[in-house]
Structures are given as structure tokens and as C-alpha cells.
CSV table of C-alpha atoms and ligand atoms in Angstrom, one decimal:
chain,number,residue,atom,x,y,z
A,12,MET,CA,101.8,39.6,106.0
A,13,ASN,CA,100.2,36.4,107.2
A,14,PRO,CA,98.1,36.5,110.4
A,15,SER,CA,100.3,33.8,111.7
A,16,GLN,CA,103.2,36.2,111.9
A,17,TRP,CA,101.4,38.6,114.2
A,18,ILE,CA,101.6,38.4,117.7
A,19,ASP,CA,98.4,37.7,119.3
A,20,VAL,CA,97.7,39.5,122.5
A,21,THR,CA,95.1,37.7,124.6
A,22,PRO,CA,94.3,38.2,128.3
A,23,GLU,CA,95.7,34.7,128.6
A,24,ASN,CA,99.1,35.0,127.3
A,25,PHE,CA,99.4,38.9,128.0
A,26,ASN,CA,98.5,39.9,131.5
A,27,TYR,CA,100.7,42.1,133.4
A,28,SER,CA,99.8,43.9,136.4
A,29,LEU,CA,100.7,47.4,137.0
A,30,ASP,CA,103.2,46.3,139.9
A,31,HIS,CA,105.2,44.3,137.4
A,32,PHE,CA,106.8,47.2,135.5
A,33,VAL,CA,107.7,51.1,136.1
A,34,ILE,CA,104.8,53.2,135.2
A,35,PRO,CA,104.8,57.2,136.0
A,36,SER,CA,103.0,57.9,139.4
A,37,HIS,CA,100.6,60.1,137.9
A,38,TYR,CA,98.7,57.3,136.2
A,39,SER,CA,99.1,55.2,139.1
A,40,LYS,CA,95.1,54.9,139.1
A,41,ASP,CA,94.4,55.6,135.7
A,42,LEU,CA,95.4,52.1,134.1
A,43,GLU,CA,93.8,48.6,134.3
A,44,SER,CA,96.8,46.8,133.3
A,45,ILE,CA,100.1,46.6,131.1
A,46,LEU,CA,99.1,45.0,127.8
A,47,ILE,CA,102.4,45.3,126.0
A,48,PRO,CA,105.7,46.1,127.8
A,49,HIS,CA,107.9,48.7,126.2
A,50,GLY,CA,110.6,46.0,125.8
A,51,VAL,CA,108.5,43.8,124.0
A,52,ILE,CA,107.4,46.7,121.6
A,53,MET,CA,111.1,47.3,120.8
A,54,ASP,CA,111.6,43.8,120.2
A,55,ARG,CA,108.8,43.5,117.8
A,56,VAL,CA,109.8,46.9,116.0
A,57,GLU,CA,113.1,45.3,115.2
A,58,LYS,CA,111.5,42.3,113.6
A,59,LEU,CA,109.0,44.3,111.7
A,60,ALA,CA,111.7,46.5,110.3
A,61,LYS,CA,113.7,43.4,109.0
A,62,ILE,CA,110.4,42.1,107.3
A,63,ILE,CA,109.7,45.7,105.6
A,64,VAL,CA,113.3,45.9,104.4
A,65,ALA,CA,113.2,42.3,103.0
A,66,GLN,CA,110.2,43.2,101.1
A,67,SER,CA,111.4,46.7,100.0
A,68,VAL,CA,112.0,48.0,96.4
A,69,GLY,CA,114.4,50.9,96.6
A,70,PRO,CA,114.2,54.2,98.0
A,71,MET,CA,111.1,54.8,100.6
A,72,VAL,CA,109.1,57.5,101.7
A,73,CYS,CA,108.0,56.9,105.2
A,74,CYS,CA,105.0,58.6,106.3
A,75,CYS,CA,104.1,59.3,110.0
A,76,ILE,CA,100.6,59.5,110.9
A,77,LEU,CA,100.5,62.1,113.8
A,78,LYS,CA,100.1,62.1,116.6
A,79,GLY,CA,99.8,58.5,117.9
A,80,GLY,CA,102.1,57.1,115.4
A,81,HIS,CA,105.0,59.4,116.3
A,82,GLN,CA,106.8,56.9,118.8
A,83,PHE,CA,106.4,53.7,116.6
A,84,PHE,CA,107.7,55.8,113.5
A,85,ALA,CA,110.7,57.1,115.3
A,86,ASP,CA,111.7,53.8,116.6
A,87,LEU,CA,110.9,51.8,113.4
A,88,VAL,CA,112.9,54.2,111.2
A,89,ASN,CA,115.8,54.2,113.5
A,90,VAL,CA,115.9,50.3,112.7
A,91,ILE,CA,115.3,50.3,109.2
A,92,LYS,CA,117.9,52.9,108.4
A,93,LYS,CA,120.7,50.7,109.8
A,94,LEU,CA,119.3,47.4,107.7
A,95,THR,CA,120.4,46.4,104.4
A,96,THR,CA,118.7,44.6,101.6
A,97,LYS,CA,119.9,41.1,100.4
A,98,ASP,CA,122.4,42.6,98.3
A,99,GLY,CA,123.8,44.7,100.9
A,100,LYS,CA,122.4,47.9,100.0
A,101,SER,CA,121.0,50.4,102.6
A,102,ILE,CA,117.5,51.9,101.7
A,103,PRO,CA,117.2,55.9,101.0
A,104,LEU,CA,114.6,57.1,103.3
A,105,SER,CA,112.9,60.5,103.1
A,106,LEU,CA,110.3,61.3,105.8
A,107,GLU,CA,106.9,62.8,105.9
A,108,PHE,CA,104.5,63.7,108.7
A,109,ILE,CA,100.5,63.8,108.1
A,110,ARG,CA,97.6,64.6,110.4
A,111,VAL,CA,94.8,62.9,109.2
A,112,LYS,CA,91.2,63.8,110.3
A,113,SER,CA,88.3,61.3,109.6
A,114,TYR,CA,84.8,62.4,109.3
A,115,HIS,CA,83.2,58.6,110.0
A,116,ASN,CA,79.7,60.3,110.4
A,117,ASP,CA,80.0,62.6,107.6
A,118,GLU,CA,78.3,61.8,104.3
A,119,SER,CA,81.4,62.0,102.2
A,120,GLY,CA,82.9,59.6,104.4
A,121,GLU,CA,86.1,61.3,103.4
A,122,VAL,CA,89.4,62.2,105.3
A,123,LYS,CA,91.3,65.4,105.3
A,124,VAL,CA,95.0,65.2,105.4
A,125,SER,CA,97.3,68.0,106.4
A,126,LEU,CA,99.5,67.7,103.3
A,127,THR,CA,98.8,70.3,100.3
A,128,GLU,CA,97.9,69.1,96.9
A,129,GLU,CA,101.5,70.0,95.8
A,130,GLU,CA,103.0,67.5,98.6
A,131,CYS,CA,100.8,64.9,97.7
A,132,LYS,CA,101.8,65.2,93.9
A,133,GLU,CA,105.2,64.3,95.2
A,134,PHE,CA,104.0,60.8,95.9
A,135,GLU,CA,103.9,60.1,92.3
A,136,GLY,CA,106.0,57.0,91.4
A,137,LYS,CA,107.4,56.4,94.9
A,138,ASN,CA,107.4,53.8,97.5
A,139,ILE,CA,105.3,54.7,100.2
A,140,LEU,CA,105.2,53.4,103.9
A,141,ILE,CA,102.5,54.7,105.9
A,142,VAL,CA,103.4,54.0,109.6
A,143,GLU,CA,100.3,54.0,111.9
A,144,ASP,CA,99.7,53.3,115.6
A,145,ILE,CA,96.5,51.4,115.6
A,146,ILE,CA,93.9,50.2,113.3
A,147,ASP,CA,90.5,50.0,115.0
A,148,THR,CA,87.5,49.7,112.5
A,149,GLY,CA,89.8,50.5,109.8
A,150,LYS,CA,87.7,53.2,108.4
A,151,THR,CA,90.5,56.0,108.6
A,152,MET,CA,93.0,54.0,106.7
A,153,VAL,CA,90.7,52.9,103.9
A,154,LYS,CA,90.0,56.3,103.3
A,155,LEU,CA,93.4,57.6,103.4
A,156,LEU,CA,94.7,54.9,101.2
A,157,GLU,CA,91.8,55.8,98.7
A,158,LYS,CA,92.9,59.4,98.6
A,159,LEU,CA,96.8,58.7,98.4
A,160,ARG,CA,96.2,56.2,95.4
A,161,GLN,CA,94.9,59.1,93.4
A,162,TYR,CA,98.7,60.5,93.3
A,163,LYS,CA,99.9,57.3,91.8
A,164,PRO,CA,102.5,56.0,94.1
A,165,HIS,CA,104.6,53.0,92.8
A,166,THR,CA,104.0,51.0,95.9
A,167,LEU,CA,101.8,52.0,99.0
A,168,LYS,CA,102.2,49.9,102.1
A,169,VAL,CA,101.2,50.3,105.6
A,170,ALA,CA,102.8,49.4,108.9
A,171,ALA,CA,100.3,49.4,112.0
A,172,LEU,CA,101.9,48.6,115.4
A,173,LEU,CA,98.4,47.4,116.6
A,174,LEU,CA,95.3,45.7,115.0
A,175,LYS,CA,92.2,45.9,117.3
A,176,LYS,CA,90.1,42.4,117.1
A,177,THR,CA,86.8,44.1,117.2
A,178,VAL,CA,83.6,43.2,115.5
A,179,ASN,CA,83.4,46.9,114.0
A,180,SER,CA,86.3,46.1,111.5
A,181,ASN,CA,85.7,46.5,108.0
A,182,GLY,CA,88.0,43.9,107.3
A,183,TYR,CA,91.1,46.0,106.3
A,184,VAL,CA,94.3,44.4,107.3
A,185,PRO,CA,97.6,46.5,107.0
A,186,ASP,CA,100.9,44.9,105.3
A,187,PHE,CA,102.6,44.8,108.4
A,188,VAL,CA,101.2,44.3,112.0
A,189,GLY,CA,103.1,44.4,115.2
A,190,PHE,CA,100.5,42.9,117.6
A,191,ALA,CA,96.4,42.0,117.2
A,192,ILE,CA,95.0,43.2,120.5
A,193,PRO,CA,91.7,42.8,122.2
A,194,ASP,CA,88.8,45.2,121.9
A,195,ALA,CA,89.9,47.4,124.4
A,196,PHE,CA,91.0,51.3,124.7
A,197,VAL,CA,94.6,51.4,124.7
A,198,VAL,CA,97.0,54.2,125.6
A,199,GLY,CA,100.6,54.6,125.7
A,200,TYR,CA,103.5,54.5,123.5
A,201,ALA,CA,102.2,57.8,122.1
A,202,LEU,CA,98.8,56.6,121.8
A,203,ASP,CA,96.5,58.8,123.9
A,204,TYR,CA,93.1,59.3,125.6
A,205,ASN,CA,92.2,63.0,125.0
A,206,GLU,CA,96.0,64.1,124.7
A,207,TYR,CA,97.1,62.1,128.0
A,208,PHE,CA,99.3,58.9,128.4
A,209,ARG,CA,101.5,59.9,125.4
A,210,ASP,CA,104.2,59.9,128.2
A,211,LEU,CA,103.8,56.5,129.0
A,212,ASP,CA,106.2,53.7,127.6
A,213,HIS,CA,104.0,50.6,127.7
A,214,VAL,CA,100.9,50.0,125.9
A,215,CYS,CA,98.3,49.9,128.6
A,216,VAL,CA,94.4,49.4,129.1
A,217,ILE,CA,93.0,52.6,130.7
A,218,SER,CA,90.9,52.1,133.7
A,219,GLU,CA,87.4,53.2,134.3
A,220,HIS,CA,89.0,56.0,136.7
A,221,GLY,CA,91.3,57.2,134.2
A,222,LYS,CA,88.5,57.5,131.4
A,223,HIS,CA,86.4,59.6,133.9
A,224,LYS,CA,89.5,61.5,135.2
A,225,TYR,CA,90.4,62.7,131.6
A,226,ALA,CA,87.1,63.0,129.9
A,227,ILE,CA,86.6,66.2,128.1
B,328,LIG,P1,89.8,53.7,113.0
B,328,LIG,O1,89.3,54.4,111.7
B,328,LIG,O2,88.4,53.0,113.5
B,328,LIG,O3,90.6,52.4,112.4
B,328,LIG,O4,90.4,54.5,113.9
B,328,LIG,C1,91.6,54.8,114.0
B,328,LIG,C2,92.0,55.9,114.7
B,328,LIG,O5,91.4,55.8,116.0
B,328,LIG,C3,93.4,55.6,115.2
B,328,LIG,O6,94.4,56.4,114.5
B,328,LIG,C4,93.7,56.1,116.6
B,328,LIG,O7,94.1,57.5,116.6
B,328,LIG,C5,92.2,56.2,117.1
B,328,LIG,N1,92.0,54.9,117.9
B,328,LIG,C6,91.5,53.9,117.9
B,328,LIG,N2,91.3,52.9,119.0
B,328,LIG,C7,92.1,53.3,119.7
B,328,LIG,C8,92.6,53.1,120.9
B,328,LIG,O8,92.5,52.2,121.7
B,328,LIG,N3,93.6,54.0,121.4
B,328,LIG,C9,94.0,55.3,121.1
B,328,LIG,N4,93.4,55.5,119.9
B,328,LIG,C10,92.7,54.8,119.2
């Protein structure tokens, strides 16, 4: 996907106050601003699904990266399954759920995935679509792809709803990107801060008050 096809979220073009949309009252003091309203996310998901299907080459294994990716995954798969390729064919989908733990400071720099060796071997020859909530430094995704490539999938692509514009990026860019966002900690639409905010529909910037309140 060409960067010109991403939506570039900047404070100039996306700057909604908390009063502009409905947010759960229990988070009223914990958010700085609404970065991407839920309706805009849903419209973007529809377009991403169309782009993915236009490039798809047969049956697809959609892999949800838990927990943060679950909402994006559910909404994306919901659209993909209703679409057809250019020759009018629907795409057979199977679904997989992976929890990924990365050890950035570990010497090995490896990621641990929740799938067994047997389950990973099932990827051989398949078209894999990884569905992730956010790419920050890119370290986790690079390591995950390294690991999954060992199982020789036919194709291995990544759809990320958000790509953070950060100087700490390792340069990794997913195949499909919803929004490029400023370097801030965001929550909502299943993205969490210490397990809070998953029950918020919009993607929002957390406030200092919120960080403090839910710190562990
Ligand atoms: P990376 O390895 O630095 O790209 O980190 C990716 C992971 O960090 C994501 O899958 C998220 O779980 C988490 N993460 C990074 N930035 C944010 C954020 O702004 N909000 C919530 N989670 C984040």
C-alpha cells in the first residue's frame, strides 16, 4: 500500500474535543482528545477490506493478534466475508487467534506466540493475513513475521489499523494501513492502557490524569 493511500492523522486535520462525541462517563477525565471517531474507523475498515480483497489470491487465514487487535479484526472480517473478488467469487476464510509476547530488551529479541508448533505448521502454503491494532517501533511485527516465515506460508501480509509516526520506528511498514497517527499513546477501539479503555469506541489520546489513575 502506497503511503499516499493512508489517512494521515495530524492535530490540524483531526482535532475533536471530548464534547463532540459520546464517551463513557467513567473515562471523562482520563482522555485528552478524540483522535479518530468510531464512525470514521468503520468507514476506513470498509475501504481497507475492499483493498485487501482486490489483492487476495484465494482462501485466506485471518490471524487476529490479541487482545488489542480483536475489534479491528472482527469489523474487518465482517466486511471481507461479504465481498467478492473481480470474478465474482467470495473468499473462503479461516480464523486464527494469536497472543504475542515480545521481549524487546531480551538479547534474543524473540517473540513468543501462543500457538503450538503443530498449529504453526498449518500455515504452510496458506495465504496469511495478520490483523494488528498498532505498529509502534515495528519490533514486535518484524520478529513475528520472521517466526511465521519459517513455516513457509504462500503469502504473508499484515493489516494494521494504526501506524505510529515515531522516530523510534525500525522502518517496518505493513501491507495495509488504516491511519498514520502522531507519536502519542492512544487507547480505545480495543487498544488498552493496563487493560483499561478497551470499552471505548473511539481512538483517543489518554490524558496525564488517565495515565496516573490507571498506572500499575
Ligand atoms: P512495537 O513492537 O513497538 O511496534 O509495539 C507494538 C505493540 O505495542 C502493539 O501491538 C501494542 O500492543 C503496543 N502499543 C504500542 N503503542 C501503543 C499505543 O499507543 N496504545 C496501545 N498500545 C500500544
